[in-house]
Coordinates of C-alpha atoms and ligand atoms in Angstrom, one line a residue:
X1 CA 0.0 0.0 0.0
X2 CA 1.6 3.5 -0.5
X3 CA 2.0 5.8 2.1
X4 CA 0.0 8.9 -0.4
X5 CA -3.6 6.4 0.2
X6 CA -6.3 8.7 1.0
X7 CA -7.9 7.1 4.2
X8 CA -11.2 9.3 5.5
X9 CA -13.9 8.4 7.8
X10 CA -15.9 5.3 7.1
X11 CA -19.6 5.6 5.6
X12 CA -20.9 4.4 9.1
X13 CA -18.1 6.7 10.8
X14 CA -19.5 9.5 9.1
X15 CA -23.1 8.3 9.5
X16 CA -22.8 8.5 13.7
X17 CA -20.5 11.9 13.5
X18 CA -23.2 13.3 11.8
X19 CA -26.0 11.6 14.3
X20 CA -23.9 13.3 17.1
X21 CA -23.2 16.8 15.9
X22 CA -25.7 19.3 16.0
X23 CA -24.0 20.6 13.2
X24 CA -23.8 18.1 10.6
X25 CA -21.3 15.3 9.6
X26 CA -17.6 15.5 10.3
X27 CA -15.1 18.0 7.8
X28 CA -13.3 15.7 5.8
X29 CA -10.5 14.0 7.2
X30 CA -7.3 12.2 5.7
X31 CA -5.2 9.9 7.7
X32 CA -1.9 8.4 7.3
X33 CA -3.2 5.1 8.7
X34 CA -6.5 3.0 9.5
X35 CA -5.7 3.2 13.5
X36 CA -5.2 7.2 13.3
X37 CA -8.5 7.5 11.7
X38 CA -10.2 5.1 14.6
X39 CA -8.5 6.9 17.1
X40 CA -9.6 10.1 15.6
X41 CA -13.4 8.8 15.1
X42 CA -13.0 7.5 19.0
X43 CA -11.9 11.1 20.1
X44 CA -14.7 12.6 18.2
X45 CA -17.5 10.6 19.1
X46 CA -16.6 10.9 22.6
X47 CA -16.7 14.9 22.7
X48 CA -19.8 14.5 20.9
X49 CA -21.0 12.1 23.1
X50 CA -20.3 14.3 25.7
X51 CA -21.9 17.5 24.1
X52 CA -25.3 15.5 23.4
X53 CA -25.4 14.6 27.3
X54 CA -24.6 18.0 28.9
X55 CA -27.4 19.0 26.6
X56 CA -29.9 16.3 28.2
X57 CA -28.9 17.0 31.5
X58 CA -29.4 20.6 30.4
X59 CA -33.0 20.0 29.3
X60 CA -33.4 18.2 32.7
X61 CA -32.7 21.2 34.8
X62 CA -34.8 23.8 32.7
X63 CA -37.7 21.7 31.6
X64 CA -37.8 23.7 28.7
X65 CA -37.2 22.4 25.1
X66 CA -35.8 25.1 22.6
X67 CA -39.0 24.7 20.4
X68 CA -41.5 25.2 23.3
X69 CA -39.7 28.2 24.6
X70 CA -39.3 29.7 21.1
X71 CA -43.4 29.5 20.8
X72 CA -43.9 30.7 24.1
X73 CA -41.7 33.5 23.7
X74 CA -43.2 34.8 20.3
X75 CA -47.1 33.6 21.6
X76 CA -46.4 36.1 24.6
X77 CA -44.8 38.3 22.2
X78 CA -47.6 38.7 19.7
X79 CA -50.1 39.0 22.6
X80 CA -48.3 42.6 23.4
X81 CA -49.0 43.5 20.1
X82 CA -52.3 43.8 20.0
X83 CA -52.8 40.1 18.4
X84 CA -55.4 37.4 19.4
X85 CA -54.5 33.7 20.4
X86 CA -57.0 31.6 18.5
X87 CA -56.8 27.7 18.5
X88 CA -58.4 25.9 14.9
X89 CA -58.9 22.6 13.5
X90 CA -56.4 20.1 12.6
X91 CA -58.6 18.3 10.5
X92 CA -59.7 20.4 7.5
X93 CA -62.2 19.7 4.6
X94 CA -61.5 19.5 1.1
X95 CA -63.4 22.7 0.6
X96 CA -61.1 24.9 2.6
X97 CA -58.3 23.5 0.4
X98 CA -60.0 24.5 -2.5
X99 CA -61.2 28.1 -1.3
X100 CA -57.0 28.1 -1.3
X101 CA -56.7 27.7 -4.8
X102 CA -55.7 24.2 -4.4
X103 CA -56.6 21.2 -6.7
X104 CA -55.3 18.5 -7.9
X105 CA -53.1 20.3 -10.2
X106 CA -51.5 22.2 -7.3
X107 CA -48.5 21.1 -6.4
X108 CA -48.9 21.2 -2.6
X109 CA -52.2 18.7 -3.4
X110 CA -49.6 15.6 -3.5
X111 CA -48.1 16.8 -0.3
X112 CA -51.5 16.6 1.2
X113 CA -52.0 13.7 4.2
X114 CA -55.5 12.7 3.3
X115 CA -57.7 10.8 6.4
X116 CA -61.0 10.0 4.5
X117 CA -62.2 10.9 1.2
X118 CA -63.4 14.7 2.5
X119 CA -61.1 15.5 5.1
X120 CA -56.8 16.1 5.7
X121 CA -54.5 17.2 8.3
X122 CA -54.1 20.8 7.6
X123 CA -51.1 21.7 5.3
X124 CA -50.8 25.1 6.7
X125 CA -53.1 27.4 8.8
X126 CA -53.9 29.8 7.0
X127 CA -57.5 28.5 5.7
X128 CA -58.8 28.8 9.3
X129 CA -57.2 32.0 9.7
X130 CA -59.2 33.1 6.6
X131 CA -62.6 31.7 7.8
X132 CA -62.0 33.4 11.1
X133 CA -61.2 37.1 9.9
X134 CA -64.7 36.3 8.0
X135 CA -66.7 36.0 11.1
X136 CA -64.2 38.7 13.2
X137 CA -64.4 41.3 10.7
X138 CA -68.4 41.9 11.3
X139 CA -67.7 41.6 15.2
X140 CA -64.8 43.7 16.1
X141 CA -63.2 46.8 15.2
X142 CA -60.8 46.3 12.5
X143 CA -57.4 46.2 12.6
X144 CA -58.4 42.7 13.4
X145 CA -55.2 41.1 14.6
X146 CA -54.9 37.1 15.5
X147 CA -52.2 34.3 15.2
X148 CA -52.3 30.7 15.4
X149 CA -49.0 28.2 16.4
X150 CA -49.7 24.8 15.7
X151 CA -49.1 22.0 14.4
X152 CA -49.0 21.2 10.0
X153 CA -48.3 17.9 7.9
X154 CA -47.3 17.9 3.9
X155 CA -45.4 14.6 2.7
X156 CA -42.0 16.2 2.2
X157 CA -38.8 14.6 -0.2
X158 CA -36.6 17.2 -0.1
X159 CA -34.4 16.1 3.5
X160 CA -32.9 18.2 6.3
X161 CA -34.8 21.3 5.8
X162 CA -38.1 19.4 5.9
X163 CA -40.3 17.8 8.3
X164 CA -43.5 16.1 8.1
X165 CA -45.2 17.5 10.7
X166 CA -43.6 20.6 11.4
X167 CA -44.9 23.8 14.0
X168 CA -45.9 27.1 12.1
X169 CA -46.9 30.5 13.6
X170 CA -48.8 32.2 11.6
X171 CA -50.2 36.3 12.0
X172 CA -52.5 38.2 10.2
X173 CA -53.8 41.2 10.8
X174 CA -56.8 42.4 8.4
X175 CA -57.1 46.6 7.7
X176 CA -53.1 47.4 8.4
X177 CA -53.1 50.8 9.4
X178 CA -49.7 51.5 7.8
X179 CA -49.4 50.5 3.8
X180 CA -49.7 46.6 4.3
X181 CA -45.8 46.3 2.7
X182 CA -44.4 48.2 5.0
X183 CA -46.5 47.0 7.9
X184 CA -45.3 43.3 6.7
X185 CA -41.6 44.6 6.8
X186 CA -42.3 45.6 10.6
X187 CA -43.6 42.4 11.6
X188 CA -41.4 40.0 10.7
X189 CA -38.8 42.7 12.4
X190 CA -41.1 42.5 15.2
X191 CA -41.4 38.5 15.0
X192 CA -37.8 37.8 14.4
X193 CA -36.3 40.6 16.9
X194 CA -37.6 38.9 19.7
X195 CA -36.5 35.6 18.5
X196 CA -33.3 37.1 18.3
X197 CA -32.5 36.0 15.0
X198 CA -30.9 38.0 12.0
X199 CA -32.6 38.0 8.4
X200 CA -33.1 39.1 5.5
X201 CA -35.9 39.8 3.2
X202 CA -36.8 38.7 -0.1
X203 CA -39.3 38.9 -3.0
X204 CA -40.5 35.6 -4.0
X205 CA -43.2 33.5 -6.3
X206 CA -45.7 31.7 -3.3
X207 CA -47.1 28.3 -4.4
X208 CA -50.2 29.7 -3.1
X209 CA -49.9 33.7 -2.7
X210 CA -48.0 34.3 -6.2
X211 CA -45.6 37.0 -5.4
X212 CA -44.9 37.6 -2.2
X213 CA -42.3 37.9 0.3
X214 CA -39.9 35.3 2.4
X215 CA -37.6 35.8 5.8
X216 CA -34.7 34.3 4.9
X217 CA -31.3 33.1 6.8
X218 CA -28.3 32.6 5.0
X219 CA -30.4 29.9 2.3
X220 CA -32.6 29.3 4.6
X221 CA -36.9 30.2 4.7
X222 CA -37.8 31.1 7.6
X223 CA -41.4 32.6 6.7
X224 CA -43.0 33.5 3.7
X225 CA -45.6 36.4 3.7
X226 CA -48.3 38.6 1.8
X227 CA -49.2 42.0 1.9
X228 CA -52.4 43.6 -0.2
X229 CA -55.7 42.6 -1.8
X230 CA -55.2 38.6 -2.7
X231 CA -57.4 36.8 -5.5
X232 CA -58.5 34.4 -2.7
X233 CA -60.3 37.0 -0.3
X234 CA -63.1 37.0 -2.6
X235 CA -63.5 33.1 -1.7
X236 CA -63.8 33.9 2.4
X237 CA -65.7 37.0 1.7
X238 CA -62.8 39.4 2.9
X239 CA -62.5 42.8 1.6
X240 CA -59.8 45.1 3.3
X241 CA -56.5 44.7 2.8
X242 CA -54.4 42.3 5.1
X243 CA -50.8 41.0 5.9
X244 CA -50.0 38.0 7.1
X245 CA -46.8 35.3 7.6
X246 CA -46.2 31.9 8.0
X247 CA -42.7 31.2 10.1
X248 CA -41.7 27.7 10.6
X249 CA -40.2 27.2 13.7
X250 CA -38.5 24.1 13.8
X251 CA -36.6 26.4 11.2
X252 CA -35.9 28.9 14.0
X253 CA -34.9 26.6 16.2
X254 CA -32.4 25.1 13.6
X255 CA -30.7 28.2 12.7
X256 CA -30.7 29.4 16.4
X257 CA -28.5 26.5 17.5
X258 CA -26.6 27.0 14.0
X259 CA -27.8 23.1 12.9
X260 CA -28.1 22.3 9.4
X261 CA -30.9 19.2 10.5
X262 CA -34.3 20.7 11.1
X263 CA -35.2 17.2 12.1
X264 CA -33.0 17.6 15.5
X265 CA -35.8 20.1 16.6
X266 CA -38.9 18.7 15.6
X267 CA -41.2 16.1 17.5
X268 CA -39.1 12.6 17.0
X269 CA -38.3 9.4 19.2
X270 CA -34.7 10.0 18.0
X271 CA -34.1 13.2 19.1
X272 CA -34.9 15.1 22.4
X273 CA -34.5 18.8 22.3
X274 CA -31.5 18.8 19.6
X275 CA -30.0 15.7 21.4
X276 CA -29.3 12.1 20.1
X277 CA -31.1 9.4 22.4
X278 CA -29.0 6.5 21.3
X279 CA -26.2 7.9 23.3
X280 CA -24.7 6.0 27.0
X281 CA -22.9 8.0 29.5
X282 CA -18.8 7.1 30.0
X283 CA -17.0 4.1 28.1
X284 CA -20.3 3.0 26.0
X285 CA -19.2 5.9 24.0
X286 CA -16.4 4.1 22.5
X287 CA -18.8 1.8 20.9
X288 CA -20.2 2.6 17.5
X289 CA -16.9 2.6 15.5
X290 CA -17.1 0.5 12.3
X291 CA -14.1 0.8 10.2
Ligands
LIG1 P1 -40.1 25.5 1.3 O1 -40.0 26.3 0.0 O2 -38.9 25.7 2.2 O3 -40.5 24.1 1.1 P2 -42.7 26.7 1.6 O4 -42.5 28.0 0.9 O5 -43.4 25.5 0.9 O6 -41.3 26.2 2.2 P3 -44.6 27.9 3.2 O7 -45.9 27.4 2.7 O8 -44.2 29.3 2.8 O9 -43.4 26.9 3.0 O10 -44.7 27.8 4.8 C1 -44.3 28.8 5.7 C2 -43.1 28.4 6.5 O11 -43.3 27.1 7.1 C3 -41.8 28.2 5.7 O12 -41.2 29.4 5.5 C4 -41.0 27.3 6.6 O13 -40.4 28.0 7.6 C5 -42.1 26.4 7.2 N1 -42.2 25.1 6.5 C6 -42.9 24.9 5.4 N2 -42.8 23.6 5.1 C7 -42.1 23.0 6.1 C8 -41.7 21.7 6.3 N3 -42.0 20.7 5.5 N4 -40.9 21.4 7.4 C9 -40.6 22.4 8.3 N5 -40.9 23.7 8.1 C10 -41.7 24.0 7.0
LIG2 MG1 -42.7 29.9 1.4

């Protein structure tokens, strides 16, 4: 064998590194010899080992999960602001998806968890936001102001930026008293200053909206938002003008700890608040390493 061999990580080395790090798999690595490398992966997996458990015992002493702390924060947030908590269906009908502009066509339709023949788990909130500000509208003053933080599914391909089931907060407040884009500009300010998170704005092409506009981090979407008059009011009988955004927060919570796997943060058997289960305190740590 010559001494120039490129030896790196093994597949399943790299496969646990990444397991353990908050921050993805390992750099890449080259080693003069096989027993470096293991010695290297051993060294590793212990700090990481070690990181994952002062994390647990971390969670332990606060009680508090990143996620749940992150809604709690913005929920109590949003309240100061003049914004109603409101608490919708899971299950949706057909119809509502439809009064969204979606049909088969569509293609958040194939993302769509169906549990009968007239009914899904809600893709995204904003239909029940809609058919609220229908009723609320007639009954209080506008601006009418309300949020929801729950819980959506779509069938997602697309890997570490995607959950199933995955926690959105969304706002809308109908009859903005500033011009709706700037108003949108200040709330997602508003939203993302008291996560604490730095962003940036862009103009984008919705799925559902058309053009709108998306929080962004680095690459990553953190919320997507409209602003105006939308062709879809006509379909829940809403007239003024509104703004509204959607923010993922398992997204939050991944760029908050600086992760690059969303699925860390969301709910999961695997995971606990960021942290790998499969994970034993002292010399078990040493186990694991398949050349
Ligand atoms: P993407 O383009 O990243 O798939 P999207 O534009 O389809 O997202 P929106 O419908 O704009 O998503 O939803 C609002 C926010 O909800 C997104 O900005 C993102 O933060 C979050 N979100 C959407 N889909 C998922 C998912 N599958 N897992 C986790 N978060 C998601
Ligand atoms: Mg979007």
């Amino acid at each position: 064998m010559s001494g120039q061999e490129h030896i790196g990580f093994s597949p399943a080395q790299v496969q646990r590194l990444g397991e353990l790090s908050i921050r993805g798999g390992p750099e890449p690595h080259s080693f003069a010899e096989v027993a470096e490398r293991d010695r290297t992966f051993e060294d590793l997996q212990r700090a990481l080992t070690l990181d994952n458990l002062n994390r647990l015992d971390g969670l332990r002493e606060s009680g508090a999960p990143l996620l749940g702390r992150l809604a709690r924060n913005l929920a109590d947030h949003l309240r100061e602001e003049g914004f109603v908590e409101v608490t919708t269906p899971i299950l949706i009908g057909k119809g509502s998806l439809q009064k969204m502009g979606l049909d088969p066509d569509h293609p958040l339709w194939r993302q769509v968890y169906w549990v009968d023949r007239s009914r899904c788990l809600r893709p995204m909130l904003a239909p029940n936001l809609y058919y609220l500000l229908g009723h609320l509208q007639r009954i209080w003053e506008l601006p009418v102001r309300i949020f929801e933080l729950g819980t959506c599914f779509r069938k997602e391909t697309k890997g570490a930026r995607h959950l199933s089931e995955f926690t959105m907060l969304n706002l809308v407040e109908l009859g903005p008293e500033k011009e709706p884009e700037e108003r949108l500009t200040e709330l997602a300010h508003s939203v993302m200053g008291r996560a604490g998170i730095e962003f940036d704005l862009e103009t984008t092409d919705s799925e559902v909206y058309g053009p709108s506009m998306d929080v962004v981090v680095d690459d990553v979407e953190i919320a997507s938002g409209f602003a105006g008059h939308h062709r879809l009011d006509e379909n829940w009988g809403i007239t003024d003008a509104w703004v509204g955004w959607g923010f993922g927060l398992e997204r939050m919570a991944m760029v908050l700890e600086s992760s690059a796997q969303i699925h860390r943060f969301g709910r999961s058997l695997i995971y606990l608040d960021g942290a790998r289960l499969n994970i034993q305190r002292q010399s078990s740590a040493r186990q694991g390493a398949e050349a």
